[in-house]
Short mmCIF file of C-alpha atoms in Angstrom, two decimals:
data_model
loop_
_atom_site.label_atom_id
_atom_site.label_comp_id
_atom_site.label_asym_id
_atom_site.label_seq_id
_atom_site.Cartn_x
_atom_site.Cartn_y
_atom_site.Cartn_z
CA ALA A 1 89.79 238.91 87.24
CA THR A 2 92.38 238.95 84.30
CA GLN A 3 89.20 239.48 82.08
CA ARG A 4 88.67 242.55 84.58
CA ARG A 5 91.86 243.90 84.93
CA GLU A 6 91.18 247.30 82.59
CA THR A 7 88.38 247.97 85.38
CA LEU A 8 91.03 246.93 88.25
CA LEU A 9 92.80 249.26 86.88
CA LEU A 10 96.37 246.80 86.57
CA PRO A 11 99.55 246.62 85.11
CA ALA A 12 99.11 245.52 81.56
CA ASN A 13 101.65 242.66 81.57
CA THR A 14 100.75 242.84 86.60
CA THR A 15 99.62 239.02 86.83
CA PRO A 16 97.25 239.29 89.28
CA ASN A 17 97.40 237.56 92.87
CA CYS A 18 96.84 238.35 96.39
CA PHE A 19 99.64 240.26 96.83
CA THR A 20 99.56 242.62 94.20
CA LEU A 21 94.97 243.15 94.74
CA THR A 22 96.39 243.82 98.03
CA ARG A 23 98.29 246.68 97.76
CA LEU A 24 95.04 247.40 94.89
CA LEU A 25 92.70 247.51 97.62
CA THR A 26 94.53 249.77 100.33
CA THR A 27 96.34 252.18 97.71
CA GLN A 28 93.48 252.48 94.52
CA THR A 29 90.06 251.65 95.73
CA SER A 30 88.12 254.01 98.16
CA ALA A 31 87.56 254.63 101.28
CA GLN A 32 84.41 252.64 101.20
CA ARG A 33 86.19 249.90 99.90
CA GLN A 34 89.12 249.51 101.35
CA LYS A 35 86.51 249.64 105.11
CA LEU A 36 84.58 246.75 103.30
CA PHE A 37 88.00 244.46 102.38
CA LYS A 38 88.96 245.19 106.10
CA LYS A 39 86.28 243.62 108.07
CA LYS A 40 85.03 240.39 104.37
CA TYR A 41 89.77 240.14 105.31
CA GLU A 42 89.68 239.40 109.12
CA ARG A 43 86.38 237.62 109.19
CA MET A 44 88.28 235.48 106.52
CA THR A 45 92.02 234.86 108.07
CA LYS A 46 90.05 234.08 111.36
CA LYS A 47 87.81 231.40 109.03
CA LEU A 48 90.90 230.41 106.82
CA ARG A 49 95.05 229.39 107.43
CA ASN A 50 95.38 227.22 104.24
CA LYS A 51 97.62 229.93 102.49
CA ARG A 52 96.40 229.37 98.97
CA LEU A 53 93.10 229.26 99.99
CA PHE A 54 92.60 232.64 100.79
CA CYS A 55 94.84 233.48 98.40
CA ASN A 56 92.12 231.65 95.82
CA THR A 57 89.30 233.06 98.46
CA LEU A 58 90.80 236.25 98.40
CA LEU A 59 91.07 237.09 95.03
CA GLY A 60 87.14 235.42 93.99
CA PHE A 61 86.14 238.67 96.35
CA VAL A 62 88.43 241.28 94.31
CA THR A 63 86.60 239.73 91.42
CA PHE A 64 83.11 240.57 92.22
CA LEU A 65 83.41 244.14 94.20
CA ALA A 66 85.28 245.63 90.97
CA ALA A 67 82.35 244.53 88.34
CA ALA A 68 79.98 245.91 91.10
CA PRO A 69 78.64 249.53 91.18
CA SER A 70 79.70 251.96 93.07
CA ALA A 71 76.80 253.84 95.02
CA VAL A 72 79.53 256.59 95.83
CA ALA A 73 81.96 256.63 91.93
CA PRO A 74 79.58 257.75 89.40
CA THR A 75 80.17 257.32 86.20
CA ALA A 76 80.52 260.42 83.97
CA LEU A 77 77.65 261.53 81.44
CA ASP A 78 75.10 259.18 83.86
CA SER A 79 72.61 261.21 83.05
CA VAL A 80 73.45 263.39 80.03
CA ALA A 81 69.56 261.78 78.58
CA ASP A 82 67.52 264.07 80.78
CA PHE A 83 70.30 267.10 80.86
CA GLN A 84 69.68 267.29 76.76
CA ALA A 85 66.23 266.82 76.95
CA LEU A 86 65.92 269.36 79.09
CA CYS A 87 69.10 271.94 77.09
CA ARG A 88 66.34 271.45 74.06
CA VAL A 89 63.11 273.11 75.85
CA TYR A 90 65.85 275.80 76.60
CA ASN A 91 66.57 275.76 72.38
CA LEU A 92 63.53 276.39 72.22
CA HIS A 93 63.29 280.17 74.16
CA ARG A 94 66.46 280.97 72.58
CA ALA A 95 64.25 280.15 69.12
CA LYS A 96 61.31 282.07 69.96
CA GLU A 97 61.24 285.07 67.69
CA THR A 98 61.69 282.81 64.27
CA ILE A 99 58.24 280.74 64.58
CA GLU A 100 56.06 281.93 61.69
CA LEU A 101 52.96 280.82 61.29
CA SER A 102 51.91 278.49 58.20
CA LEU A 103 49.89 281.50 56.36
CA GLN A 104 51.47 285.76 56.16
CA ILE A 105 49.12 288.60 57.26
CA ALA A 106 50.38 291.21 54.83
CA GLY A 107 48.76 294.30 56.36
CA LEU A 108 46.27 296.43 54.84
CA SER A 109 45.08 300.29 54.27
CA ASP A 110 42.35 301.75 55.54
CA GLU A 111 41.48 302.47 52.62
CA ASP A 112 41.97 300.69 48.99
CA GLU A 113 43.03 303.89 46.46
CA GLU A 114 41.32 302.22 43.30
CA MET A 115 37.95 301.90 44.64
CA ILE A 116 38.76 305.60 45.91
CA LYS A 117 39.82 306.40 42.17
CA LEU A 118 36.71 305.11 40.54
CA ASN A 119 34.47 306.25 43.89
CA LEU A 120 36.03 309.79 42.31
CA SER A 121 35.02 308.96 38.37
CA THR A 122 31.51 307.64 39.06
CA ALA A 123 30.44 310.19 41.27
CA THR A 124 28.22 313.79 41.15
CA ASP A 125 29.89 317.17 40.65
CA THR A 126 28.83 318.70 43.55
CA TYR A 127 30.71 315.76 45.54
CA PHE A 128 33.79 315.79 43.15
CA GLU A 129 34.24 320.04 43.35
CA HIS A 130 33.01 321.46 47.38
CA LYS A 131 31.88 317.75 48.33
CA ASP A 132 28.76 318.02 48.54
CA LYS A 133 28.98 321.05 50.12
CA ASP A 134 30.78 319.88 53.01
CA PHE A 135 32.96 323.65 53.10
CA ASP A 136 29.93 326.23 53.54
CA ASN A 137 30.17 326.98 56.89
CA GLU A 138 34.14 326.97 56.59
CA ALA A 139 35.65 330.93 56.82
CA ALA A 140 35.08 333.43 53.84
CA GLY A 141 39.33 332.31 52.66
CA THR A 142 39.46 329.01 54.96
CA LYS A 143 36.58 327.27 52.18
CA THR A 144 37.73 328.70 49.15
CA GLU A 145 41.27 327.20 50.14
CA ALA A 146 40.03 324.40 51.36
CA THR A 147 37.55 323.34 48.32
CA ALA A 148 40.40 324.71 45.51
CA ALA A 149 42.30 322.14 47.67
CA TRP A 150 39.98 319.36 47.87
CA LYS A 151 39.07 319.93 44.36
CA GLN A 152 42.33 319.70 43.17
CA SER A 153 43.49 316.72 45.23
CA ASN A 154 40.25 314.87 44.09
CA PHE A 155 41.81 315.00 40.00
CA ASP A 156 45.45 314.84 40.77
CA LYS A 157 44.19 311.05 41.72
CA ILE A 158 42.50 310.50 38.92
CA LYS A 159 44.42 312.38 36.56
CA HIS A 160 45.60 310.46 32.91
CA THR A 161 48.52 309.31 32.46
CA GLY A 162 50.12 307.86 29.99
CA THR A 163 49.07 307.05 26.38
CA GLY A 164 44.88 305.59 26.27
CA ALA A 165 41.96 305.94 27.69
CA GLY A 166 42.21 306.91 31.06
CA LEU A 167 41.57 304.58 33.99
CA TYR A 168 39.56 306.50 36.57
CA ARG A 169 37.90 308.96 32.95
CA ARG A 170 34.96 310.48 35.42
CA LEU A 171 31.42 309.11 33.34
CA GLU A 172 29.11 311.52 32.16
CA ASN A 173 25.65 309.80 31.95
CA LYS A 174 23.89 310.75 34.94
CA ALA A 175 21.45 307.85 35.30
CA GLU A 176 24.68 305.37 34.46
CA TRP A 177 26.68 307.26 36.59
CA ALA A 178 24.19 307.20 39.51
CA ARG A 179 23.93 304.23 39.44
CA THR A 180 28.36 302.87 39.28
CA ASN A 181 27.89 305.21 41.58
CA GLU A 182 25.76 303.49 44.57
CA GLN A 183 27.06 300.33 43.37
CA ILE A 184 31.12 300.95 44.23
CA ARG A 185 29.63 303.09 47.53
CA ASN A 186 28.61 299.52 48.64
CA LEU A 187 31.46 298.14 47.79
CA ILE A 188 33.26 300.84 49.89
CA ASP A 189 31.21 300.07 52.94
CA ARG A 190 30.90 296.32 52.13
CA ARG A 191 34.53 296.77 52.80
CA LYS A 192 35.39 298.62 55.74
CA LEU A 193 32.64 295.44 57.38
CA LEU A 194 35.06 292.80 56.70
CA LEU A 195 38.37 295.19 56.93
CA ALA A 196 37.52 295.16 61.29
CA LYS A 197 37.31 291.92 61.03
CA TYR A 198 40.84 290.97 59.97
CA LYS A 199 42.02 293.32 62.09
CA ALA A 200 39.75 291.43 65.12
CA ALA A 201 41.60 288.34 63.19
CA LYS A 202 45.26 290.08 62.86
CA ALA A 203 45.34 290.89 66.20
CA ALA A 204 44.02 287.94 67.77
CA SER A 205 46.31 285.94 65.54
CA GLU A 206 49.33 287.88 66.67
CA SER A 207 48.77 288.07 70.45
CA GLY A 208 48.27 284.18 70.52
CA LEU A 209 51.47 284.47 68.08
CA SER A 210 53.15 287.03 70.98
CA ALA A 211 52.04 284.42 73.86
CA ALA A 212 53.27 281.37 72.67
CA ALA A 213 56.54 282.90 72.62
CA ASP A 214 56.02 283.94 76.87
CA ALA A 215 55.20 280.43 77.13
CA LEU A 216 58.82 278.89 75.97
CA THR A 217 60.35 281.79 78.41
CA ASN A 218 57.67 280.96 81.17
CA ALA A 219 59.32 276.71 81.03
CA VAL A 220 62.56 277.66 81.01
CA PHE A 221 62.37 279.95 83.42
CA GLY A 222 59.06 279.76 85.27
CA PRO A 223 55.78 281.36 84.94
CA GLY A 224 56.40 285.26 84.68
CA LYS A 225 60.14 284.98 85.10
CA LYS A 226 62.29 286.92 81.52
CA ALA A 227 64.84 285.54 82.83
CA PHE A 228 67.13 283.89 85.46
CA ASP A 229 66.48 284.02 89.37
CA LYS A 230 69.67 283.69 91.23
CA GLY A 231 67.41 284.07 94.25
CA ARG A 232 65.47 281.42 94.91
CA PHE A 233 69.37 279.76 96.04
CA ASP A 234 69.57 282.65 98.10
CA GLN A 235 69.77 282.06 102.15
CA ASN A 236 67.51 285.01 102.87
CA GLY A 237 64.41 284.41 100.99
CA GLY A 238 65.04 281.78 98.69
CA ALA A 239 63.19 278.35 98.58
CA LYS A 240 67.12 277.07 98.55
CA ARG A 241 68.52 273.83 96.96
CA HIS A 242 66.86 271.87 98.87
CA LYS A 243 63.25 272.35 98.48
CA ILE A 244 64.01 273.09 94.63
CA CYS A 245 65.25 269.95 93.27
CA GLY A 246 62.65 268.46 96.09
CA ASN A 247 65.21 266.53 99.22
CA ASP A 248 61.65 264.91 100.21
CA GLU A 249 60.17 261.95 99.55
CA ALA A 250 56.88 263.35 99.10
CA GLY A 251 58.41 266.00 96.84
CA THR A 252 57.89 270.10 97.61
CA GLU A 253 55.59 273.10 95.52
CA GLU A 254 58.87 275.16 95.65
CA THR A 255 59.96 272.10 92.62
CA ALA A 256 62.06 273.79 89.88
CA THR A 257 59.87 275.32 88.08
CA GLY A 258 61.53 275.34 84.38
CA VAL A 259 63.86 273.71 82.89
CA ALA A 260 66.73 276.04 83.98
CA GLU A 261 66.50 275.10 88.11
CA ALA A 262 65.65 271.63 87.08
CA LEU A 263 69.55 271.38 84.97
CA ILE A 264 71.26 272.50 88.32
CA CYS A 265 70.27 269.94 89.95
CA ILE A 266 71.03 267.15 87.66
CA CYS A 267 74.09 268.70 86.50
CA THR A 268 76.01 270.24 89.54
CA GLY A 269 76.31 268.75 92.78
CA GLN A 270 75.90 269.32 96.34
CA ASP A 271 78.45 267.79 99.43
CA GLY A 272 81.40 268.40 96.59
CA VAL A 273 81.00 269.33 93.16
CA ALA A 274 80.02 267.45 89.59
CA THR A 275 81.34 264.85 87.97
CA ALA A 276 81.01 265.82 84.73
CA GLU A 277 76.92 263.65 84.53
CA CYS A 278 75.31 266.68 82.01
CA ASP A 279 79.12 267.04 80.84
CA ASP A 280 82.37 266.20 80.75
CA THR A 281 82.68 270.39 81.38
CA LEU A 282 80.01 270.80 84.56
CA THR A 283 81.69 270.33 87.48
CA ASP A 284 79.50 272.98 89.75
CA GLN A 285 78.86 272.95 92.38
CA VAL A 286 75.53 274.83 94.32
CA GLN A 287 74.89 273.70 98.03
CA ASP A 288 71.97 274.35 99.98
CA SER A 289 73.11 276.48 103.03
CA ALA A 290 75.78 278.95 101.87
CA ILE A 291 76.35 281.89 101.35
CA ASP A 292 76.35 283.22 98.11
CA GLN A 293 74.75 280.38 96.07
CA GLY A 294 72.64 282.39 94.04
CA ASP A 295 75.86 283.53 92.44
CA ALA A 296 77.57 280.26 92.45
CA ALA A 297 73.77 278.90 90.98
CA THR A 298 73.84 281.48 88.11
CA ALA A 299 77.45 280.48 87.14
CA ALA A 300 76.68 277.28 86.97
CA TRP A 301 73.59 278.09 84.70
CA HIS A 302 75.89 280.43 82.87
CA SER A 303 78.18 277.16 82.35
CA ILE A 304 75.35 274.67 81.80
CA LYS A 305 73.18 276.66 79.20
CA GLY A 306 76.39 277.88 77.14
CA ARG A 307 76.76 273.03 76.32
CA CYS A 308 72.69 273.26 76.30
CA GLU A 309 73.89 275.29 73.57
CA LEU A 310 75.80 273.78 71.34
CA LEU A 311 73.01 271.01 71.11
CA SER A 312 71.08 272.09 66.70
CA GLY A 313 67.92 274.04 68.39
CA PRO A 314 64.40 273.30 66.27
CA LYS A 315 64.72 273.34 62.02
CA VAL A 316 60.70 274.64 62.65
CA LEU A 317 59.20 276.11 65.08
CA ASN A 318 55.65 275.93 65.64
CA ALA A 319 52.60 274.55 67.10
CA ALA A 320 53.45 269.99 66.28
CA THR A 321 57.54 270.92 67.36
CA ILE A 322 57.05 272.00 70.83
CA ALA A 323 53.62 268.83 71.19
CA ALA A 324 57.01 267.27 70.20
CA LEU A 325 59.11 268.16 72.34
CA GLN A 326 56.44 268.35 75.21
CA GLU A 327 56.30 264.87 75.08
CA THR A 328 59.34 263.70 75.34
CA ALA A 329 60.97 265.90 77.63
CA GLY A 330 58.28 264.45 79.64
CA SER A 331 57.93 260.82 79.13
CA ARG A 332 61.96 261.23 80.67
CA ILE A 333 60.41 261.46 83.52
CA GLY A 334 61.52 258.38 86.12
CA ILE A 335 63.32 257.08 83.50
CA LEU A 336 66.83 257.11 85.26
CA ASN A 337 65.51 256.36 88.93
CA SER A 338 66.66 252.45 89.62
CA GLY A 339 65.43 252.52 93.09
CA THR A 340 63.41 249.44 93.65
CA THR A 341 60.71 250.55 96.21
CA ALA A 342 57.33 250.32 94.31
CA ALA A 343 55.65 252.94 97.01
CA ASN A 344 57.87 255.34 96.01
CA GLY A 345 57.62 254.90 92.27
CA ARG A 346 59.89 256.93 90.45
CA TYR A 347 59.32 261.02 89.71
CA THR A 348 63.05 261.70 88.93
CA LEU A 349 65.24 263.85 86.08
CA GLY A 350 68.32 262.75 86.80
CA LYS A 351 70.30 259.93 86.92
CA ALA A 352 69.09 258.41 90.76
CA ASN A 353 68.23 255.47 93.13
CA THR A 354 65.30 257.28 95.01
CA ASN A 355 63.83 259.90 95.17
CA THR A 356 65.23 262.01 97.45
CA CYS A 357 67.41 264.59 95.51
CA THR A 358 69.52 266.27 98.43
CA GLY A 359 72.06 266.04 95.30
CA ALA A 360 74.42 264.07 98.02
CA ASN A 361 76.06 262.32 96.11
CA ALA A 362 75.80 261.05 92.28
CA ASN A 363 72.46 258.64 92.34
CA THR A 364 70.71 261.87 94.92
CA GLN A 365 71.21 264.54 92.21
CA CYS A 366 68.35 265.01 90.84
CA VAL A 367 64.97 266.99 91.22
CA ASN A 368 62.04 265.21 92.28
CA TYR A 369 58.41 265.76 90.64
CA LYS A 370 56.26 263.39 92.72
CA LYS A 371 54.45 266.02 94.53
CA GLN A 372 53.60 267.95 90.71
CA LEU A 373 52.66 263.84 89.14
CA THR A 374 50.71 262.69 92.90
CA GLY A 375 47.61 263.92 94.54
CA SER A 376 45.93 266.90 92.70
CA LYS A 377 48.28 266.71 90.45
CA PRO A 378 49.26 270.28 89.58
CA GLY A 379 51.36 269.43 86.45
CA ILE A 380 54.76 269.87 86.31
CA LEU A 381 54.98 273.66 85.57
CA TRP A 382 57.19 273.85 82.60
CA VAL A 383 55.50 271.36 80.72
CA ASN A 384 52.13 273.07 81.77
CA SER A 385 53.98 276.11 79.69
CA LEU A 386 54.91 274.67 77.01
CA HIS A 387 51.44 272.82 76.05
CA ASP A 388 50.55 276.47 76.81
CA ALA A 389 53.28 277.55 74.14
CA SER A 390 51.02 274.92 71.12
CA SER A 391 48.29 275.51 72.55
CA GLU A 392 48.65 279.54 71.81
CA LEU A 393 50.43 278.75 68.92
CA THR A 394 47.28 276.08 66.77
CA LYS A 395 44.74 279.29 68.36
CA ALA A 396 47.09 282.30 66.23
CA GLU A 397 47.06 279.62 63.56
CA ALA A 398 43.56 279.50 63.36
CA LYS A 399 43.34 282.94 63.20
CA ALA A 400 45.65 283.53 60.68
CA ALA A 401 43.34 281.58 58.87
CA GLU A 402 40.79 283.74 59.32
CA ALA A 403 42.14 287.15 58.29
CA HIS A 404 44.27 285.16 54.90
CA ALA A 405 40.44 284.27 53.25
CA ILE A 406 38.64 287.60 54.42
CA ALA A 407 42.13 289.42 53.39
CA ALA A 408 41.37 287.45 50.09
CA ALA A 409 37.01 289.18 50.05
CA ILE A 410 38.46 292.34 50.34
CA ASP A 411 40.87 292.15 47.64
CA GLU A 412 37.70 290.61 45.35
CA LEU A 413 35.38 293.97 46.17
CA ALA A 414 37.93 296.27 44.21
CA THR A 415 37.26 293.56 41.05
CA GLN A 416 33.91 294.12 41.41
CA ALA A 417 34.25 298.17 41.35
CA ARG A 418 36.09 298.10 38.86
CA THR A 419 33.99 295.57 36.89
CA ALA A 420 30.47 298.10 37.27
CA TYR A 421 32.35 300.95 36.23
CA THR A 422 33.24 299.48 32.93
CA ALA A 423 30.68 298.40 32.10
CA SER A 424 28.66 301.75 33.28
CA ALA A 425 31.41 303.28 30.54
CA HIS A 426 30.79 300.33 28.09
CA ASP A 427 27.35 301.39 28.11
CA ILE A 428 27.36 305.26 28.06
CA ALA A 429 29.73 304.95 25.59
CA LYS A 430 27.49 302.41 23.47
CA PRO A 431 23.67 303.18 24.18
CA ILE A 432 21.41 300.34 22.96
CA GLN A 433 18.78 302.95 20.44
CA VAL A 434 15.31 302.73 21.27
CA ALA A 435 13.20 302.72 18.76
CA GLN A 436 9.95 304.85 18.46
CA THR A 437 6.60 302.99 15.94
CA ILE A 438 5.19 306.00 14.69
CA ALA A 439 1.24 304.68 13.36
CA THR A 440 0.42 305.73 9.48
CA THR A 441 -2.97 305.44 8.24
CA THR A 442 -2.77 302.39 4.72
CA SER A 443 -6.32 303.19 4.50
CA LYS A 444 -8.77 304.82 4.25
CA VAL A 445 -11.67 303.83 7.15
CA THR A 446 -13.99 301.74 4.88
CA ASN A 447 -17.81 303.49 3.96
CA GLU A 448 -21.21 302.41 3.71
CA ALA A 449 -21.26 302.26 0.07
CA ASP A 450 -17.81 299.80 0.41
CA CYS A 451 -19.79 297.57 2.51
CA ASN A 452 -22.64 297.52 0.47
CA ASN A 453 -20.56 295.89 -3.06
CA HIS A 454 -20.12 293.33 -0.61
CA GLN A 455 -22.97 290.67 -1.39
CA THR A 456 -23.06 287.16 -0.26
CA ASN A 457 -21.24 286.44 3.27
CA THR A 458 -18.23 284.55 1.51
CA THR A 459 -16.59 288.41 1.04
CA TYR A 460 -16.62 289.63 4.41
CA LYS A 461 -14.66 292.41 5.44
CA SER A 462 -14.31 294.24 9.29
CA PRO A 463 -16.27 296.94 9.35
CA CYS A 464 -19.04 295.35 7.60
CA THR A 465 -22.03 292.97 9.42
CA TRP A 466 -23.46 290.48 7.41
CA HIS A 467 -27.75 291.34 7.55
CA GLN A 468 -28.93 287.70 6.87
CA TYR A 469 -32.43 288.73 6.38
CA GLU A 470 -32.34 292.39 4.77
CA ASN A 471 -34.33 291.29 1.03
CA ASP A 472 -32.27 294.12 -0.36
CA THR A 473 -29.60 292.17 -1.63
CA TYR A 474 -27.49 295.29 -2.39
CA LYS A 475 -27.51 295.98 2.02
CA LYS A 476 -27.07 292.82 3.21
CA PHE A 477 -23.88 294.10 3.78
CA LYS A 478 -23.77 296.93 5.78
CA LEU A 479 -21.31 299.60 7.69
CA ASP A 480 -21.17 299.09 12.10
CA PRO A 481 -20.15 301.71 13.17
CA VAL A 482 -18.80 299.97 16.81
CA LYS A 483 -15.71 298.58 14.50
CA VAL A 484 -15.39 301.06 12.23
CA ALA A 485 -14.30 303.41 15.78
CA GLU A 486 -12.43 300.41 17.02
CA GLN A 487 -10.88 300.08 12.43
CA ALA A 488 -10.41 304.65 13.21
CA ILE A 489 -7.52 303.86 16.40
CA GLN A 490 -5.84 300.36 15.44
CA ALA A 491 -5.51 301.15 11.90
CA GLY A 492 -2.87 300.49 10.82
CA THR A 493 0.32 299.30 10.28
CA GLY A 494 3.22 302.11 11.24
CA THR A 495 6.83 302.26 10.34
CA GLN A 496 9.92 302.35 12.54
CA ILE A 497 11.62 304.79 12.65
CA GLU A 498 15.10 305.06 14.36
CA LYS A 499 15.84 308.33 16.53
CA LYS A 500 19.73 308.82 18.03
CA GLU A 501 20.89 311.16 20.42
CA LYS A 502 24.34 312.84 18.56
CA CYS A 503 25.85 313.26 21.42
CA ALA A 504 24.52 311.11 23.50
CA GLY A 505 28.01 309.90 25.52
CA LYS A 506 30.76 312.55 25.37
CA PHE A 507 32.93 313.91 26.99
CA GLU A 508 34.25 317.08 28.19
CA PRO A 509 36.53 318.69 26.27
CA ASP A 510 34.55 317.05 23.74
CA CYS A 511 31.44 317.70 24.62
CA SER A 512 31.73 321.19 24.75
CA LYS A 513 34.26 321.79 21.33
CA ALA A 514 31.42 319.70 19.65
CA PRO A 515 28.32 322.84 18.03
CA GLU A 516 25.36 320.64 18.04
CA CYS A 517 25.94 319.46 21.28
CA LYS A 518 25.60 321.61 24.90
CA ARG A 519 26.38 320.08 28.13
CA LYS A 520 22.62 319.96 30.20
CA SER A 521 22.53 318.39 33.58
CA GLU A 522 26.11 317.14 33.51
CA THR A 523 24.65 315.33 30.91
CA CYS A 524 26.12 315.81 27.06
CA LYS A 525 22.86 316.28 24.46
CA ASP A 526 22.32 318.04 21.69
#
């Protein structure tokens, strides 16, 4: 008893004796303890007549009674661990607008300005000046205005500013620009296809992000709810406290669908006010069978969420954060339940000694999820919502990565278009020189007399033919008419004469200014 002085609320200098203990039990203990002591006292007084023995027995009994936990005298913060776990789910919902994907998706325009300019720089005159006669069907005045506006717009797009060579000057060589323009137009068409895929991936990623945020809201207020639904606690038409908290051993299908309702079950009383089981400021009461309980629940929720908001929220909100908190909150089921009936199991949040969460006292101020976790096991709805949020974010991350890769491929197309244009401009400015071989005769065709001058086979020379059995020494070699014809065709080794056009590669207005040049078929010619 001396060691339990603080528990018994004895004055510091008081020595426990029969008198002080008796007075303590009759003035400072609960009604149940007084009743229990009275019965025990009556039994003891009948059996024990010796005063000394009576006092010693009484002292031992009171010491035991003070040390034993009371079923009706709750301890503050009994349910604080579950309270904080559920609060962190609420704080995920509060932070949903800060969800970030690991890869940010940049916006892409429908057309690439660089590729459009390069296309104009290599386009034909008919396209550049009047869009391949697209305006021919317009009325006369409209046609003139539309054509002029089109041409001026194109000039403005490729107009060179500053010093140095123009980045988008129009190419002059017809063959070169036709080839280059075809390459650039193919790249533009390729960009359109990739852009469609990019937009689809980007939209899917943004949709997943939005779905994840909605799932976090569902985890707090229940499926399809955007805010606290006080109607669930109303007398008229509501599920009311007993069903929401699960006052039956087997549980109910209405058991708290969101953490907001679960927090009300563990942090408010039914028969009386709560006694700070969740927080030292939370002493609300929400009843099952009383009017205006929707308003009472709303007031309690306002107090509860205010205390939740004092807890630190997530520093980074992503799929991994949500999945981790889902496991943490879900693993709290049954931790604070001290029930010992094995057949019943432990399926509660909040301090309890049974699955029957009536809210009548501290040990039934809980929420019972037995119905959700047994039988067909549909699962706790707010835990399912957390899983959905994590899953949606994971899919959003994958789509964001896909969009990011497509965007990189699209950016590369503009580089390829610029490379094609630069190569074409270089080839036009510095064309490959064309060499022409003009055959010139270096020796005359051999005649019959030339052949006759050769008298031995060792001096053979085409187109002469050696005739071994000829009796005339001067006719051993004779002219071969076939070889003569071949010699005439193949006569001479020839010399290379280079022919270079002076005007090739000139651009306007240089072409028109040069007297030796003339613009012909969109090309500068000698």
